[in-house]
Amino acid sequence: MLRPVYRSVVKTSVLQKRLLSSKGSKLYKPSPDSTSTLIINDDPLVAASSSSSSSPSGIINSNDFPLFNKSNKNTTNNLSYQWKNASNMEFDPFNKSHASAITSMTRTRDVMQLWSLLEACLQSNLMKRAFSILESLYLTPEHKQRFIEDYNMYLDAFSKNEPNFPIIKMNEKLTNDLETSFKDINYNDKTLAIMIHHALNLHPTASSMLLSPTISAYLKMSVNGIRDILSNLDILTISDLSILVNDLKVISLSQLPTSVKPILESLAPSSTLVNNIENENGFNKTAAEKDLNIEKKLEFGRDSIRTPSLDPLREASLDGSMGVLPKDAEKLVAVDTIGMRVIRHTLLGLSLNAQQREQISKFKFDANDNVLNMKPTENGEESNTSINFFEIYNSLPTLEEKRAFESALNVFNQDRQKVLENRATEAARERWKHDFEEAKARGDISIEKNLNAKLWKWYNDMLPLIKEEISHCKSLLSEKSVNKRALNKVDSNRLGYGPYLTLIDPGKMCVITILELLKLNSTGGVIEGMRTARAVISVGKAIEMEFRSEQILKSESQTFRDVNKKSPEFKKLVQNAKSVFRSSQIEQSKILWPQTIRAKIGSVLISMLIHIAKVSVQGIDPITKAKVHGEAPAFAHGYQYHNGSKLGVLKIHKTLIRQLNGERLIASVQPQLLPMLVEPKPWVNWRSGGYHYTQSTLLRTKDSPEQVAYLKAASENGDIGPVYDGLNVLGNTPWTVNRNVFDVVSQVWNNGEGFLDIPCAQEEMVLPPAPPRNSDPSILRTWKLQVKTIANKFSSDRSNRCDTNYKLEIARAFLGEKLYFPHNLDFRGRAYPLSPHFNHLGNDMSRGLLIFWHGKKLGSSGLKWLKIHLSNLFGFDKICLEDRIAFTESHLKDIKDSAEHPLTGERWWTTADKPWQALATCFELNKVLKMDNPEEFVSHQPIHQDGTCNGLQHYAALGGDVEGATQVNLVPNDKPQDVYAHVAKLVQKRLEIAAEKGDENAKILKDKITRKVVKQTVMTNVYGVTYVGATFQIAKQLSPIFDDRKESLDFSKYLTKHVFGAIRELFHSAHLIQDWLGESAKRISKSIRLDVDEKSFKNGNKPDFMSSVIWTTPLGLPIVQPYREESKKQVETNLQTVFISDPFAVNPVNARRQKTGLPPNFIHSLDASHMLLSAAECGKRGLDFASVHDSYWTHASDVDTMNVVLRDQFIKLHEVDLVMRLKEEFTQRYKSYVKIGKLKRATDLAQKIINIRKDLSKKLGRNTTLADEIYFEKKRQELLNSPLLEDKSIGEKMITTVSLFQDVKDLDTLELENGGDENSGMSVLLPLRLPEIPPKGNFDVRVLKDSQYFFS
Amino acid sequence: MSIPIPGIKDISKLKFFYGFKYLWNPKVHDKIFDKLDLTKTYTNPKELKVLDLYPGVGVQSAMFYNRYSPQQYSMIERRSSLYKFLQANFEDSPLQILKRDPYDWSTYSNLIDKERVFVPEVQPSDHINDSFLTVANVTGEGSEGLIMQWLSCIGNKNWLYRFGKMKMLLWMPSTTARKLLARPSMRSRSKCSVVREAFTDTKLIAISDGDELKGFDSKCLEEWDPIVFSAADIWPTKGKPIALVEMNPTNFDFDVENWDYVTRHLMILKRTPLNIVMDSLGHGGQLYFNSRITDKELLKKCPIDLTNDEFIYITKLFTEWPFKPDILMDFVDMNQTEHSG
DNA sequence: GGATTTTCTACCGACAATATCATTAAATAGCCA
DNA sequence: GTTCTATTTAATGATATAAGTAATAGAAAATCG
């Protein structure tokens, strides 16, 4: 590999600094040779490694990464490992393994907090404080390597803050900072980029003559080459680059980063614009407004003058920085932008009917005005404001036209997506205002009645409060000397959250707070309200999220602000460059707000809202019985008890709740997390993918830095490409809303009645009358329980309805749109859509509402699969395919009726297992059946192929279990096997035998065993359900048969034993593997890593076990089981203290959960791998693909192809002995770990250990502990690994209680398994050994190739 | 003929006490009985019926019987090891041993109404019931809830309190006693001390020596002058100190449900003055109560400083509040089971 | 080292106790040389 | 101006909260002497 030319920064820096700091014009005339002498080639790695603190415990051990060898294309076929060395010696907060480094963990936390604070201070122009934070960061030794990045952040902010600071002074400052304040810190190319940018943007009156040499000087100082300087697009704007290339001509085009090169190429020198006006005026504007201006400029050219606005919104805003759409913008958007005119032109050029034509010509192709259909439809204005793109797309006759349409739509949607992710709060605010003004025109009463009008009132009341708070914070923060003692509690709190609060536009914060609280209504088990803890954190998170996307948008528009060309081709270029830019920005941001800050911010905002939000209420005076009207706070903070524990709650007033129930809730859906209108950003990196402006991580880590550390290392090693591939296929599947189904759901919904799983709308709950107070306590108690049950039902119904409302509203908003679901993974690798509420993983209704955007002709086999699909949805999925087809064909009449009269007809579809999806299928089938040639029918319906007990399929393949494999359809068969029925049969047989022997229970139960009784238990058995749990499941199934609950439970207990027995018998080898996994997990989680800090061994002989179970999936994804003891702390906020966990705390593992979790998690990691492999392959073959874990979806015509892929990939996955590989990985990873075990006392080895202990005891003057032994063994290991030969030889001679085991081969004979005589065993440290793998059976997974019922 | 009292030697052989603790030293018991001076209430012990809940090893039971020879003395004890012990020691004595669970409400309805094994006399509430006494030992650390439930039964006038104002001699952990007996403004003042104040007249009779004593107010201790006995007089010796209180129900007249809601919520923020804390009672509470409470001094007080009478006053205002919240819905429901096959 | 007591209770997506008092650690003021 | 101590403040830890052991009960892990 070619290494870029490094220059030893250590040696050059001082000289360079001296050069820069030299006074006068000399600086601007650097002689070429003087700079070149500064370049000293030296191996930077030597310097880096010697300066790093290289604590081995602080960094992931190289042993930690057994990854698959990528050299062989068929990864699964290769058993050899490539032990990659994650020799990342830099300090990085995530790069810590939990097993070690307790101290650096706390430092990590400190650094994280300092970072977030630094960022906040820089944003708020608190330069002094920022500098002192820098000083603290500088003192963290592990952080030195990265410190320059923080300094760059500071310098950049400084430059923006003082745009007219002469470059000489700037240079002096830089020199001074790096030479005195932060010794040993060297600038990097970004530092230079900042200086260049500063120089370029100085007021033009500055001696521009000298500009060129200055810049040349900086360019020559480059550490990694000029290219590297220029790649800092977050610093150097396009116009900067343009000047450098075209005006100063100090660089050539070829040196530019590839993503922007084409833009600059197309910018002719003459048309380059450097907008200095913007520079002068625009500093205190928020990103949004800047962006808005950019947008406008992009569209109308720079001549469009911003007219001063009298809009009250603007007046109200703090320093005029409200990022709202100016009123005059509406006028402006009415005029077509050129780019959009082109889109319209394109669209009108397609084959459209008259109506479509009219729609398009009326339609305003402006992203700001037409984000989504969120406006009420009652006014019937729908036809004007929205276009059903799906219909148009479908009506286009040729593929070319479709392509052209999609391409035009995509350009439009790119803009809409941007607006969607960035302008949602403004949109909400606009809506409120609009409604308010309308209501106002009608009178005060209608203001009260209209929710949005009320929200607008709250907004206006809250805004000044926030502003006041912010100005408090600002004045407090800008005080010269902060006398901490003189501060009251409120102010010292402000000092903490103040820097963050000042970051975001106050108006936005209002909107976010209000929306979050409305969204959280009836969550957390609270009857009419929410948990305070959740509320404050949600608001805090939402604020942070807003800030993040604002940041990205801001830097993006900063960089591209002067790009001003109107051709659509150019626009595409810019869009492309921007997305590359965003990606790298998101990638770079590592800063997260601490949880405590989120909570504090949230509480401040919420308490303001509580203070001002009022609703008018009426009650009855208990004395006079007269109706009383009044005003009450809409939100109230209080507490409720649960099992004696207090729970902070935020109650919402009944009046408001009633209003919310009748409301369309679309507004409060977190807009950043809606489905996307364009393809998600592809996953290329562990934290870059999905939404365009919202950061999401590849893995849903449970606040576990350990998981992140492994993921990051794998990502940086480039090991998880296949994961990205699969995930990107999932994300790139376009969907649309099934209008037919939507209309039916909508009708049902508006009806307000209960329908299928939609509960009916209920106003009040009906409670049984209370018994007299002096009734027996037991009677009082049953009544209380009744009330509780009813209330629970009521509130769960309501939240259910609310959830349905969300789904429906999102669906409505996306009617006729092309939509995408960005995905990420849970910690085992299973994929989930990022957007909540409405997605294809949702309930039956959500799934029924979704169809593929692309249609495919049924072709020869499509109709067959469509029919089978319907049969499956009705629950007939365990009969052979022909019978399923026959089922559908025998119901053609019902299908027709269901499709044509879904609600008024026989409603046959409602009898299906999955009625809404069945209805969707009926609609298609009905259309197909009317066609002369069904093969020509264009189908959009996803067809599902489900694995029969997917977990058991994997187990069977792992164990090579022929019997089990047969049961789960791994073996070709002319008829699908029904596991559940089979288990039921086995249980039945057992019962019959028992009954013959005179077993009473068996006699009663033997004829009551159905498939249904055992189904859940068989399923959950894979997840390691316990005897007790299974008993409950079975009791639930049996309860209709027996009247007495007690009796039913007794029978269930009995039955459970037999069911368990039957399952064990049937899937014997699966259970052996399950046991093996469990035992391995137990041993690992009870093992000790030697280089662990002795502190965790403080309890003498009882250490805290720190090692969690870690493995790598066949796709290379490292999986860390995050189960640890949680440590939570109380954090003070404005409202109350909240109880939150500290993510950087180092906690011992929860061995139990590690143990019970491994079997299911391992299997899930395999099925996830299978899914991703299949997805990638299907993607390659041009299939539209979606998945719900073990259910795979595609077009009817492609089902056969997909099935082939599924089987191939499954075989590919299991051709390797995965269990063996897992064991090898474990053995390698936990190589030098020890466990506490018992050794037979009557052995030589034991005697030797006793002698060592005696010696040691003498030396120490006390009894030895295992901790001491660990200490010495650790010492020995350190010596052995020492580079010094003498150390090494000392180490080799050293004998410890652990080293004695090195050469022992027959440990089994020496170790006492549990039990044994009391005196024969003694506690010693034994090397960790894993149990033997159960023998593999004879099943050859390759026979699967011909099993048609594998997935069906 | 008096019943022999089990000695510490026999008692110490017992292994299982389920976390309960018993005073075994007869001398201390004697002192306690002297102090209790029960004949003042039970002028005619021959008509007295005593219910002994969780009698444990029965030392106190036997000594009681020996002293007063009541008409009926029934011990309710279900825990097998202790039941066996009682059987072995008192099989032939007049003490009645019933293997029932004192925790279970049905035990009482069965005993009293169904089987009529133990039928106390109903007496009006103008005096302490002079023919019915309950003695109980609820010294288990985890059984504090039972005491609290019994207390609320006084408020409901159900359970054994349907027979009138029945006296109860109750052993409990010292910490529980401290909480119950706390008076306004004391550190341990909590909702249950208000409940105690509302429904009963309770005195500390005896307490084992130890650090826990420090938690009690010295003035109160002076007033009650409890018998302080050594921790060594308790078996099993390990564990926390215990105390004996005498609980006499009192007359009360207020809306218990609303009062319960008000006290429960106010005592959460027991150090927050009333003029602020009222918001936690419901939407707009602060505004309402600040306008209704005329006594400005009261508004400055914190819940912890309030007497029960003051709580009753606040409750009255609360019930008169036109916009008062629904007190029935004052609970959270934890995620119920969903998800199926 | 062995019995008693406590802790679970099928995996994942998922989402959470809190007020107050006592004690300890840290920081500041004061004090004096 | 420093160093040492007294005093105050911040941080941390402990404890109580409500009041049928949430619907349930028997095994496995953890604790304690």
Coordinates of C-alpha atoms (C1' of nucleotides) in Angstrom, one line a residue, chain A residues 485 639 646 700 702 828 1016 1020 1023 1025 1123 1130 1136-1137 1139 1318, chain C residues 1-2 8-19 28-29:
Chain A
R485 CA -20.4 31.0 45.4
Y639 CA -46.7 12.0 41.2
K646 CA -42.9 7.3 43.3
R700 CA -29.3 0.2 17.8
K702 CA -28.4 0.1 24.1
R828 CA -28.0 -8.8 16.8
Q1016 CA -46.8 -20.6 21.4
T1020 CA -41.0 -19.6 22.4
Y1023 CA -36.1 -18.3 23.0
V1025 CA -38.9 -20.1 27.7
Y1123 CA -26.5 -7.3 29.5
Q1130 CA -30.8 10.7 40.1
Q1136 CA -38.2 16.8 39.7
T1137 CA -35.2 14.5 39.7
F1139 CA -33.6 8.5 37.3
E1318 CA -16.4 -30.8 51.1
Chain C
dG1 C1' -18.4 -24.8 52.5
dG2 C1' -23.6 -25.7 52.7
dC8 C1' -36.3 -14.7 38.4
dT9 C1' -39.8 -16.0 35.3
dA10 C1' -38.8 -16.2 26.3
dC11 C1' -35.7 -13.0 22.6
dC12 C1' -35.8 -8.5 20.0
dG13 C1' -38.0 -3.7 18.4
dA14 C1' -38.6 -0.4 23.9
dC15 C1' -38.3 4.0 26.2
dA16 C1' -36.5 5.2 32.2
dA17 C1' -38.6 6.0 40.7
dT18 C1' -38.0 10.0 43.5
dA19 C1' -37.8 13.2 47.8
dT28 C1' -13.5 28.2 50.1
dA29 C1' -12.5 31.6 53.6

